[in-house]
Short mmCIF file of C-alpha atoms in Angstrom, two decimals:
data_model
loop_
_atom_site.label_atom_id
_atom_site.label_comp_id
_atom_site.label_asym_id
_atom_site.label_seq_id
_atom_site.Cartn_x
_atom_site.Cartn_y
_atom_site.Cartn_z
CA MET Z 1 95.11 78.58 22.97
CA ALA Z 2 94.25 82.08 24.03
CA ARG Z 3 92.20 80.72 26.90
CA GLY Z 4 95.10 78.54 27.92
CA GLU Z 5 97.48 81.49 27.85
CA GLY Z 6 95.09 83.50 29.95
CA ALA Z 7 94.84 80.72 32.47
CA GLU Z 8 98.62 80.41 32.63
CA GLN Z 9 98.98 84.18 33.09
CA CYS Z 10 96.36 84.12 35.80
CA GLY Z 11 98.11 81.22 37.55
CA ALA Z 12 101.44 82.99 37.23
CA SER Z 13 100.05 86.18 38.64
CA LEU Z 14 98.58 84.33 41.62
CA LEU Z 15 101.91 82.64 42.26
CA THR Z 16 103.73 85.96 42.27
CA VAL Z 17 101.19 88.04 44.20
CA LYS Z 18 100.35 85.66 47.05
CA PRO Z 19 103.88 85.32 48.45
CA LEU Z 20 104.20 89.11 48.18
CA ASN Z 21 101.05 89.53 50.27
CA LYS Z 22 102.37 87.06 52.82
CA GLU Z 23 105.65 88.91 52.94
CA ILE Z 24 103.83 92.20 53.50
CA LYS Z 25 101.72 90.54 56.20
CA THR Z 26 104.83 89.23 57.93
CA VAL Z 27 106.44 92.67 57.87
CA LYS Z 28 103.28 94.27 59.23
CA GLN Z 29 102.98 91.65 61.93
CA LYS Z 30 106.57 92.21 63.00
CA LYS Z 31 106.00 95.93 63.18
CA GLN Z 32 102.87 95.44 65.28
CA ASN Z 33 104.60 92.97 67.61
CA HIS Z 34 107.61 95.21 68.11
CA LEU Z 35 107.24 97.57 71.06
CA SER Z 36 109.17 100.80 71.23
CA LEU Z 37 111.06 101.74 74.39
CA CYS Z 38 108.51 104.50 75.01
CA SER Z 39 105.60 102.03 74.81
CA LYS Z 40 107.31 99.62 77.21
CA LEU Z 41 107.99 102.38 79.72
CA CYS Z 42 104.45 103.75 79.49
CA TYR Z 43 103.12 100.24 80.01
CA ALA Z 44 105.49 99.73 82.94
CA PHE Z 45 104.30 102.91 84.71
CA GLY Z 46 100.82 101.39 84.90
CA GLY Z 47 102.09 98.85 87.42
CA ALA Z 48 103.36 101.47 89.86
CA PRO Z 49 100.00 102.45 91.48
CA TYR Z 50 99.30 98.92 92.66
CA GLN Z 51 102.76 98.55 94.18
CA ILE Z 52 102.95 102.02 95.74
CA THR Z 53 99.62 101.70 97.53
CA GLY Z 54 100.14 97.99 98.24
CA THR Z 55 103.53 98.63 99.87
CA ALA Z 56 102.19 101.49 101.97
CA LEU Z 57 99.27 99.36 103.14
CA GLY Z 58 101.38 96.23 103.58
CA PHE Z 59 104.09 97.84 105.69
CA PHE Z 60 102.14 100.50 107.54
CA LEU Z 61 98.40 99.69 107.81
CA GLN Z 62 98.82 97.21 110.64
CA ILE Z 63 100.95 99.56 112.72
CA TYR Z 64 98.61 102.46 111.82
CA LEU Z 65 95.51 100.61 113.04
CA LEU Z 66 97.24 99.51 116.25
CA ASP Z 67 99.27 102.58 117.25
CA VAL Z 68 97.58 105.56 115.52
CA ALA Z 69 93.91 104.62 115.21
CA GLN Z 70 94.50 102.69 118.45
CA LEU Z 71 92.15 99.83 117.66
CA ASP Z 72 92.15 96.63 119.65
CA PRO Z 73 94.30 93.99 117.89
CA THR Z 74 91.21 91.79 117.50
CA TYR Z 75 89.40 94.51 115.51
CA ALA Z 76 92.56 95.27 113.54
CA SER Z 77 92.88 91.59 112.58
CA ILE Z 78 89.22 91.52 111.49
CA ILE Z 79 89.74 94.57 109.25
CA LEU Z 80 92.93 93.17 107.71
CA PHE Z 81 91.48 89.69 107.19
CA LEU Z 82 88.06 90.66 105.84
CA GLY Z 83 89.55 93.40 103.66
CA ARG Z 84 91.96 90.99 101.99
CA VAL Z 85 89.32 88.25 101.66
CA TRP Z 86 86.96 90.73 100.00
CA ASP Z 87 89.81 91.81 97.75
CA ALA Z 88 90.44 88.17 96.87
CA ILE Z 89 86.79 87.55 96.01
CA THR Z 90 86.61 90.57 93.72
CA ASP Z 91 89.59 89.42 91.63
CA PRO Z 92 87.96 86.46 89.82
CA THR Z 93 84.70 88.41 89.64
CA VAL Z 94 86.35 91.35 87.92
CA GLY Z 95 88.44 88.96 85.83
CA PHE Z 96 85.27 87.31 84.56
CA LEU Z 97 83.60 90.66 83.83
CA VAL Z 98 86.72 91.89 82.03
CA SER Z 99 86.82 88.73 79.91
CA ARG Z 100 83.20 89.41 78.88
CA SER Z 101 83.82 93.07 78.10
CA ARG Z 102 83.34 94.28 74.55
CA TRP Z 103 85.94 96.02 72.49
CA THR Z 104 85.67 99.83 72.55
CA LYS Z 105 87.50 102.62 70.78
CA ILE Z 106 90.08 102.70 73.58
CA GLY Z 107 90.30 98.92 73.93
CA ARG Z 108 88.82 96.28 76.19
CA MET Z 109 91.02 96.75 79.27
CA MET Z 110 91.53 100.51 79.20
CA PRO Z 111 87.94 101.55 80.15
CA TRP Z 112 88.26 99.63 83.42
CA ILE Z 113 91.55 101.32 84.22
CA LEU Z 114 90.25 104.78 83.34
CA ILE Z 115 86.97 104.63 85.27
CA SER Z 116 88.32 103.00 88.44
CA THR Z 117 91.18 105.46 89.02
CA PRO Z 118 89.33 108.43 90.63
CA PHE Z 119 87.33 106.15 92.96
CA ALA Z 120 90.48 104.28 93.97
CA VAL Z 121 92.23 107.52 94.89
CA LEU Z 122 89.31 108.81 96.98
CA THR Z 123 88.86 105.61 98.96
CA TYR Z 124 92.61 105.28 99.51
CA ILE Z 125 92.82 108.68 101.19
CA LEU Z 126 89.84 107.86 103.42
CA ILE Z 127 91.61 104.71 104.69
CA TRP Z 128 94.22 106.94 106.32
CA TYR Z 129 91.71 109.43 107.75
CA ASP Z 130 90.96 108.94 111.43
CA PRO Z 131 87.24 109.79 111.91
CA PRO Z 132 86.21 112.02 114.85
CA PHE Z 133 84.16 109.28 116.52
CA GLU Z 134 84.98 106.07 118.35
CA LYS Z 135 82.00 103.71 118.01
CA GLY Z 136 82.00 103.41 114.22
CA LYS Z 137 85.76 103.39 113.63
CA VAL Z 138 85.99 99.69 112.85
CA ILE Z 139 83.17 99.93 110.29
CA TRP Z 140 84.77 103.05 108.74
CA TYR Z 141 88.13 101.40 108.14
CA LEU Z 142 86.58 98.13 106.98
CA ILE Z 143 84.25 99.82 104.45
CA PHE Z 144 86.87 102.07 102.87
CA TYR Z 145 89.54 99.36 102.92
CA CYS Z 146 87.17 97.02 101.04
CA LEU Z 147 86.06 99.76 98.63
CA PHE Z 148 89.64 100.68 97.81
CA GLN Z 149 90.56 97.03 97.25
CA SER Z 150 87.60 96.72 94.84
CA MET Z 151 88.66 99.80 92.85
CA GLN Z 152 92.26 98.68 92.86
CA THR Z 153 91.16 95.29 91.50
CA CYS Z 154 89.23 97.02 88.70
CA PHE Z 155 92.53 98.69 87.79
CA HIS Z 156 95.04 95.92 88.27
CA VAL Z 157 93.30 92.85 86.84
CA PRO Z 158 92.76 94.50 83.42
CA TYR Z 159 96.26 95.96 83.60
CA SER Z 160 97.79 92.52 84.29
CA ALA Z 161 95.82 90.96 81.43
CA LEU Z 162 96.92 93.84 79.19
CA THR Z 163 100.31 92.06 79.01
CA MET Z 164 98.76 89.69 76.47
CA PHE Z 165 97.41 92.55 74.34
CA ILE Z 166 100.42 94.84 73.97
CA SER Z 167 102.18 92.29 71.74
CA SER Z 168 101.81 88.70 70.58
CA ASP Z 169 105.57 88.11 70.68
CA GLN Z 170 106.99 86.32 73.74
CA LYS Z 171 110.27 88.24 73.76
CA GLU Z 172 108.53 91.59 73.54
CA ARG Z 173 106.18 90.67 76.37
CA ASP Z 174 109.08 89.41 78.51
CA SER Z 175 110.96 92.62 77.84
CA ALA Z 176 107.91 94.74 78.69
CA THR Z 177 107.40 92.66 81.84
CA ALA Z 178 111.01 93.33 82.88
CA TYR Z 179 110.45 97.08 82.47
CA ARG Z 180 107.21 96.72 84.39
CA MET Z 181 108.93 94.91 87.26
CA MET Z 182 111.61 97.58 87.35
CA ILE Z 183 109.01 100.32 87.66
CA GLU Z 184 106.93 98.29 90.11
CA VAL Z 185 109.88 97.74 92.43
CA LEU Z 186 110.64 101.44 92.02
CA GLY Z 187 107.00 101.93 93.02
CA THR Z 188 107.58 99.95 96.19
CA VAL Z 189 110.58 102.18 96.88
CA LEU Z 190 108.41 105.25 96.40
CA GLY Z 191 105.64 103.83 98.55
CA THR Z 192 108.09 102.96 101.31
CA ALA Z 193 109.98 106.25 100.99
CA ILE Z 194 106.95 108.55 100.87
CA GLN Z 195 105.00 106.81 103.60
CA GLY Z 196 108.04 106.01 105.72
CA GLN Z 197 109.87 109.33 105.52
CA ILE Z 198 106.76 111.49 106.02
CA VAL Z 199 105.36 109.34 108.82
CA GLY Z 200 108.77 108.51 110.27
CA GLY Z 201 109.45 112.20 110.76
CA THR Z 202 106.73 112.30 113.40
CA SER Z 203 106.70 109.92 116.34
CA SER Z 204 103.98 109.53 118.90
CA CYS Z 205 106.53 108.14 121.35
CA ILE Z 206 108.65 110.79 123.07
CA MET Z 207 112.27 110.16 124.02
CA GLU Z 208 113.17 111.32 127.53
CA PRO Z 209 116.61 111.35 129.21
CA ASP Z 210 117.16 109.23 132.31
CA VAL Z 211 119.32 111.51 134.45
CA LEU Z 212 120.21 108.86 137.03
CA ASN Z 213 121.50 106.29 134.57
CA ASN Z 214 122.61 108.73 131.84
CA THR Z 215 120.53 106.87 129.22
CA THR Z 216 117.55 107.56 127.00
CA LEU Z 217 114.18 105.98 127.68
CA LEU Z 218 110.93 105.81 125.75
CA LYS Z 219 108.04 107.57 127.35
CA THR Z 220 105.36 104.92 127.88
CA SER Z 221 102.44 107.24 127.17
CA VAL Z 222 101.51 108.94 123.93
CA THR Z 223 100.79 112.67 124.02
CA LYS Z 224 97.72 113.98 122.24
CA ALA Z 225 99.72 116.58 120.27
CA SER Z 226 102.24 114.03 118.95
CA LEU Z 227 99.42 111.66 117.97
CA GLU Z 228 97.67 114.40 115.97
CA ASP Z 229 100.94 115.15 114.16
CA THR Z 230 101.26 111.48 113.24
CA LYS Z 231 97.67 111.35 111.94
CA ARG Z 232 98.32 114.43 109.82
CA ALA Z 233 101.50 112.87 108.44
CA TYR Z 234 99.61 109.76 107.31
CA LEU Z 235 97.06 111.95 105.49
CA ILE Z 236 99.78 113.97 103.74
CA ALA Z 237 101.50 110.76 102.63
CA SER Z 238 98.23 109.39 101.25
CA GLY Z 239 97.71 112.62 99.25
CA VAL Z 240 101.17 112.40 97.69
CA ILE Z 241 100.71 108.72 96.80
CA SER Z 242 97.27 109.45 95.30
CA PHE Z 243 98.77 112.10 93.01
CA ILE Z 244 101.37 109.61 91.76
CA TYR Z 245 98.60 107.04 91.24
CA VAL Z 246 96.69 109.38 88.90
CA LEU Z 247 99.88 110.41 87.07
CA CYS Z 248 100.89 106.81 86.35
CA ALA Z 249 97.37 105.92 85.18
CA ALA Z 250 97.47 108.87 82.77
CA ILE Z 251 100.87 107.78 81.37
CA LEU Z 252 99.52 104.27 80.81
CA PHE Z 253 96.34 105.49 79.12
CA PHE Z 254 98.00 107.94 76.73
CA GLY Z 255 101.17 105.90 76.07
CA VAL Z 256 99.92 102.36 75.38
CA LYS Z 257 97.81 101.12 72.50
CA GLU Z 258 95.86 97.97 73.21
CA GLN Z 259 95.91 95.47 70.34
CA LYS Z 260 92.71 93.68 69.41
CA GLU Z 261 92.93 89.90 69.68
CA SER Z 262 92.75 88.16 66.31
CA GLY Z 263 90.25 85.36 65.90
CA ARG Z 264 88.18 86.46 68.91
CA LYS Z 265 84.88 86.28 66.99
CA LYS Z 266 85.34 82.63 66.03
CA THR Z 267 84.07 81.15 69.30
CA GLU Z 268 81.76 82.09 72.11
CA LEU Z 269 83.29 83.50 75.29
CA LEU Z 270 83.73 81.23 78.29
CA THR Z 271 81.19 81.35 81.10
CA PHE Z 272 82.52 81.84 84.63
CA THR Z 273 82.19 78.13 85.45
CA GLN Z 274 83.80 77.09 82.16
CA GLY Z 275 86.61 79.58 82.67
CA LEU Z 276 87.25 78.38 86.22
CA ARG Z 277 87.25 74.74 85.10
CA ALA Z 278 89.54 75.45 82.15
CA VAL Z 279 92.02 77.50 84.16
CA MET Z 280 92.19 75.20 87.19
CA SER Z 281 92.51 72.05 85.06
CA HIS Z 282 95.65 73.35 83.36
CA GLY Z 283 98.47 71.54 85.19
CA PRO Z 284 101.33 74.05 84.74
CA TYR Z 285 99.12 76.88 86.01
CA VAL Z 286 98.09 74.97 89.15
CA ARG Z 287 101.71 74.12 90.00
CA LEU Z 288 102.86 77.68 89.37
CA VAL Z 289 100.09 79.13 91.55
CA LEU Z 290 100.66 76.67 94.41
CA GLY Z 291 104.41 77.20 94.36
CA PHE Z 292 104.24 80.96 94.39
CA LEU Z 293 101.36 80.86 96.87
CA PHE Z 294 103.71 79.52 99.53
CA THR Z 295 106.72 81.65 98.63
CA SER Z 296 104.65 84.83 98.30
CA LEU Z 297 102.94 84.08 101.61
CA ALA Z 298 106.37 83.98 103.23
CA PHE Z 299 107.26 87.44 101.93
CA MET Z 300 103.79 88.77 102.82
CA LEU Z 301 104.23 87.65 106.42
CA LEU Z 302 107.61 89.35 106.46
CA GLU Z 303 106.18 92.52 104.89
CA GLY Z 304 103.14 92.73 107.17
CA ASN Z 305 105.08 92.34 110.41
CA PHE Z 306 108.48 93.83 109.56
CA ALA Z 307 107.75 97.38 110.72
CA LEU Z 308 106.56 96.08 114.10
CA PHE Z 309 109.51 93.67 114.23
CA ILE Z 310 112.05 96.45 113.65
CA THR Z 311 110.31 98.72 116.17
CA TYR Z 312 109.64 96.33 119.06
CA ALA Z 313 111.88 93.26 118.57
CA LEU Z 314 115.04 95.01 117.33
CA GLY Z 315 114.41 98.35 119.04
CA HIS Z 316 115.22 100.51 115.97
CA ARG Z 317 112.19 102.80 116.31
CA LYS Z 318 113.88 105.79 114.69
CA ASP Z 319 115.32 103.77 111.80
CA TYR Z 320 112.53 101.42 110.75
CA GLN Z 321 111.48 103.53 107.76
CA ASN Z 322 115.09 103.73 106.54
CA ILE Z 323 115.59 99.95 106.87
CA LEU Z 324 112.43 99.33 104.83
CA LEU Z 325 113.66 101.80 102.22
CA VAL Z 326 117.02 100.01 101.94
CA ILE Z 327 115.22 96.72 101.20
CA MET Z 328 113.27 98.27 98.34
CA ILE Z 329 116.25 100.13 96.86
CA SER Z 330 118.26 96.89 96.90
CA GLY Z 331 115.38 95.16 95.11
CA THR Z 332 115.17 97.86 92.45
CA VAL Z 333 118.89 97.75 91.69
CA THR Z 334 118.97 93.96 91.32
CA ILE Z 335 115.92 93.57 89.02
CA PRO Z 336 118.02 93.93 85.81
CA CYS Z 337 120.45 91.31 87.15
CA TRP Z 338 117.65 88.80 87.66
CA GLN Z 339 116.28 89.57 84.20
CA MET Z 340 119.67 88.78 82.65
CA PHE Z 341 119.95 85.67 84.82
CA LEU Z 342 116.60 84.23 83.75
CA VAL Z 343 117.26 84.97 80.07
CA ARG Z 344 120.54 83.05 80.21
CA PHE Z 345 119.75 80.22 82.66
CA GLY Z 346 115.95 80.01 82.59
CA LYS Z 347 113.17 81.08 84.90
CA LYS Z 348 113.11 77.95 87.06
CA LYS Z 349 116.75 78.36 88.09
CA ALA Z 350 116.10 82.03 88.78
CA VAL Z 351 113.27 80.98 91.11
CA TYR Z 352 115.48 78.61 93.13
CA TYR Z 353 118.45 80.93 93.47
CA GLY Z 354 116.48 84.16 93.85
CA ILE Z 355 113.95 83.17 96.49
CA SER Z 356 116.19 80.84 98.54
CA TRP Z 357 118.77 83.66 98.80
CA ALA Z 358 116.70 85.29 101.58
CA VAL Z 359 116.63 82.22 103.85
CA PRO Z 360 120.05 82.53 105.57
CA PHE Z 361 119.47 86.24 106.21
CA MET Z 362 116.03 85.59 107.70
CA ILE Z 363 117.73 83.20 110.12
CA LEU Z 364 120.62 85.59 110.81
CA ILE Z 365 118.47 88.57 111.81
CA ILE Z 366 116.86 86.70 114.72
CA SER Z 367 119.94 84.70 115.70
CA VAL Z 368 122.30 87.55 116.59
CA LYS Z 369 121.86 90.30 119.13
CA SER Z 370 120.10 93.41 117.86
CA ASN Z 371 122.57 95.52 115.93
CA LEU Z 372 121.73 98.39 113.57
CA ILE Z 373 124.59 97.66 111.14
CA ILE Z 374 123.61 93.98 110.86
CA SER Z 375 120.01 95.03 110.30
CA TYR Z 376 121.04 97.19 107.34
CA VAL Z 377 123.25 94.43 105.89
CA VAL Z 378 120.40 91.91 106.14
CA SER Z 379 118.05 94.43 104.54
CA VAL Z 380 120.33 94.83 101.50
CA ALA Z 381 120.57 91.05 101.10
CA ALA Z 382 116.82 90.56 101.60
CA GLY Z 383 116.12 93.11 98.87
CA VAL Z 384 117.81 90.81 96.34
CA SER Z 385 115.21 88.11 97.03
CA VAL Z 386 112.38 90.63 97.06
CA ALA Z 387 113.37 91.58 93.50
CA ALA Z 388 113.20 87.94 92.39
CA ALA Z 389 109.87 87.43 94.16
CA PHE Z 390 108.46 90.46 92.33
CA LEU Z 391 109.76 89.64 88.86
CA LEU Z 392 109.36 85.89 88.48
CA PRO Z 393 105.62 85.22 89.03
CA TRP Z 394 104.55 87.92 86.57
CA SER Z 395 107.25 86.86 84.13
CA MET Z 396 106.10 83.21 84.21
CA LEU Z 397 102.35 83.75 84.01
CA PRO Z 398 102.40 84.71 80.28
CA ASP Z 399 104.22 81.42 79.60
CA VAL Z 400 101.34 79.52 81.21
CA VAL Z 401 98.80 81.49 79.18
CA ASP Z 402 100.74 80.71 75.98
CA ASP Z 403 100.89 77.04 76.93
CA PHE Z 404 97.12 77.01 77.43
CA LYS Z 405 96.63 78.75 74.08
CA VAL Z 406 98.66 76.08 72.28
CA LYS Z 407 96.58 73.29 73.83
CA ASN Z 408 93.26 75.15 73.37
CA PRO Z 409 93.62 77.24 70.19
CA ASN Z 410 89.87 77.73 69.75
CA VAL Z 411 89.20 79.08 73.26
CA HIS Z 412 89.21 82.87 73.67
CA GLY Z 413 88.52 85.45 76.36
CA TYR Z 414 90.37 83.64 79.16
CA GLU Z 415 93.48 85.80 79.70
CA ALA Z 416 92.13 87.92 82.56
CA LEU Z 417 90.97 84.76 84.39
CA PHE Z 418 94.52 83.40 84.67
CA TYR Z 419 95.72 86.62 86.29
CA SER Z 420 92.65 87.18 88.48
CA PHE Z 421 92.58 83.66 89.96
CA TYR Z 422 96.31 83.86 90.67
CA VAL Z 423 95.84 87.13 92.54
CA PHE Z 424 92.74 85.68 94.26
CA PHE Z 425 94.71 82.90 95.93
CA LEU Z 426 97.53 85.22 96.93
CA LYS Z 427 95.24 87.83 98.46
CA PHE Z 428 93.12 85.29 100.30
CA ALA Z 429 96.26 83.74 101.78
CA SER Z 430 97.73 87.13 102.69
CA GLY Z 431 94.48 88.14 104.41
CA LEU Z 432 94.55 84.94 106.42
CA SER Z 433 98.21 85.45 107.33
CA LEU Z 434 97.71 89.08 108.40
CA GLY Z 435 94.63 88.21 110.43
CA VAL Z 436 96.33 85.30 112.18
CA SER Z 437 99.55 87.26 112.82
CA THR Z 438 97.65 90.22 114.32
CA LEU Z 439 95.64 87.87 116.52
CA SER Z 440 98.91 86.23 117.57
CA LEU Z 441 100.10 89.62 118.80
CA LYS Z 442 96.84 89.97 120.74
CA PHE Z 443 97.43 86.66 122.50
CA ALA Z 444 101.06 87.65 123.14
CA GLY Z 445 99.82 90.68 125.09
CA TYR Z 446 100.24 93.52 122.58
CA LYS Z 447 99.29 96.83 124.23
CA THR Z 448 97.65 99.32 121.87
CA GLY Z 449 99.08 102.82 121.98
CA GLU Z 450 102.07 101.87 124.15
CA CYS Z 451 105.65 102.67 123.21
CA SER Z 452 107.07 99.43 124.64
CA GLN Z 453 105.70 95.89 124.46
CA PRO Z 454 106.08 92.69 126.54
CA GLU Z 455 108.84 90.20 125.74
CA ALA Z 456 106.23 87.76 124.41
CA VAL Z 457 105.37 90.22 121.64
CA SER Z 458 109.02 90.40 120.59
CA LEU Z 459 109.25 86.59 120.50
CA THR Z 460 106.04 86.35 118.45
CA LEU Z 461 107.33 88.87 115.92
CA LYS Z 462 110.58 86.92 115.54
CA VAL Z 463 108.63 83.74 114.77
CA LEU Z 464 106.44 85.57 112.24
CA VAL Z 465 109.36 87.02 110.26
CA SER Z 466 111.77 84.09 110.27
CA PRO Z 467 110.89 80.43 111.06
CA ILE Z 468 107.42 80.45 109.46
CA PRO Z 469 108.53 82.24 106.24
CA VAL Z 470 111.51 79.89 105.89
CA VAL Z 471 109.25 76.82 106.06
CA LEU Z 472 106.82 78.36 103.55
CA ILE Z 473 109.67 79.12 101.12
CA ALA Z 474 110.92 75.53 101.35
CA VAL Z 475 107.45 74.12 100.57
CA GLY Z 476 106.95 76.55 97.68
CA LEU Z 477 110.29 75.71 96.06
CA LEU Z 478 109.58 71.97 96.31
CA ILE Z 479 106.30 72.47 94.43
CA LEU Z 480 107.96 74.67 91.80
CA ARG Z 481 110.42 71.87 91.05
CA THR Z 482 107.52 70.08 89.32
CA TYR Z 483 106.68 73.11 87.13
CA PRO Z 484 107.02 71.73 83.56
CA ILE Z 485 107.52 74.81 81.37
CA ASP Z 486 111.26 75.17 80.79
CA MET Z 487 113.22 77.02 78.08
CA GLU Z 488 112.74 74.21 75.53
CA ARG Z 489 108.98 74.07 76.04
CA ARG Z 490 108.73 77.86 75.74
CA LYS Z 491 110.52 77.65 72.41
CA VAL Z 492 108.13 74.96 71.13
CA ASN Z 493 105.11 76.95 72.34
CA ARG Z 494 106.38 80.05 70.58
CA GLU Z 495 106.66 78.20 67.28
CA GLN Z 496 103.17 76.74 67.69
CA LEU Z 497 101.70 80.15 68.51
CA LEU Z 498 103.25 81.66 65.39
CA LYS Z 499 101.57 78.95 63.31
CA ILE Z 500 98.23 79.62 65.04
CA GLN Z 501 98.55 83.37 64.43
CA GLU Z 502 99.42 82.82 60.78
CA SER Z 503 96.41 80.54 60.28
CA GLU Z 504 94.10 83.04 62.01
CA THR Z 505 95.51 85.90 59.94
CA ASP Z 506 95.09 83.90 56.72
CA SER Z 507 91.51 82.92 57.59
CA ASP Z 508 90.66 86.54 58.49
CA SER Z 509 92.12 87.80 55.20
CA GLU Z 510 90.34 85.09 53.20
CA SER Z 511 86.99 85.92 54.83
CA SER Z 512 87.50 89.63 54.18
CA GLU Z 513 88.43 88.93 50.53
CA PHE Z 514 85.35 86.73 50.15
CA GLY Z 515 83.20 89.48 51.67
CA SER Z 516 84.58 92.07 49.26
CA GLN Z 517 83.93 89.77 46.28
CA VAL Z 518 80.35 89.22 47.43
#
């Protein structure tokens, strides 16, 4: 009887204690998954360096190589193409190395971010330095462009994958991603503003009055003094951007705590081949990448050639930096609107409405006669689509990773691969587009160092910023129509992930309890 009473008491105590432990676990898990506003902002600031430098390079490197470094368009296209291809190759390589990295006291992603920052800053400044020799210029720009892209990859791939390690809750990650996109678009504004306003203040083309016709003409030659001022302005801009790069990296490092993935020790990590096969065999990921490959390529073509288009096709040489700035400010302001839109109507609808919004304005800007007011109006409208193009891919990638996790619950160490392969395809395509577009200018008769260009150059620039991007957007949106992860599927995946996390937490606690008893 006494033994029976003891057994009943023991059973009763187990019944009362175990739910209490589960309740405590649930509370702890909720606290860990919840991100404070400060943590979200600190995480968001980590995305600014990539966008600031990327915007400066995207808008201004082509025109810098052609008009300031005065390289032949063929050499400029080689630098732009090989630099982006090298950058593309390093993404999956770094992604694989990151996925194999061991956990340290500061996390698994943070060491990459911390170590790469000073090298990225140094190589970025040297891209904008014009060496005092002519024969090795092409090699100089190619080497430092490739080195910077490598260091930037070592920063951005771990940072992108960090999205999966700041919280295991979908809503918290989506919220953090929205803050990140806001700061990243703000970063593009800063990159455009700093580079554009500092460089735009100095012009290597001198305006001279035409006394006979009472008009103003561009001097066709570039003076040595004005060219030196322009070179100095590019260096100053690179120094300012480098300072912001270091500041944002410091905010990220000190303000974000990386969470260790539960259940990571249960299976072996994927090899590179296994990771590539697993990632590329996941249908939703392939459709997402292909769709955004075409739409992003359209905006990359627009970005890479827009400064030249404004300068030579529209004739707004003095205003090109302000027009670029208006696009980025418009994008920054509309990011919260797109976030609210996708929360209410879903991400697929946001893709269709957001990206297709730019199409009529792309057509308008080449259809009407050059007019400064129309150019500013089109820039404001285009910024709305730029915001959607920035937000949506990075907001949808975590959904694909979650979907993969649900279907492959025992596979670990793959998160960085999803992000790195996505960036790989985008960068390879952008390198190809920049190389081809710069070569197109060569065949059109682009004259390096001249303040005016032949009519064929103007026509080529119009084709590169309107008809081709419009076709690419149409193809991309058709592919994205087949993307299967909608709001209902996200909800199901979230429920399944919660069950997986609970089972992993229970198994971890049981193994730890067994170890303590032993």
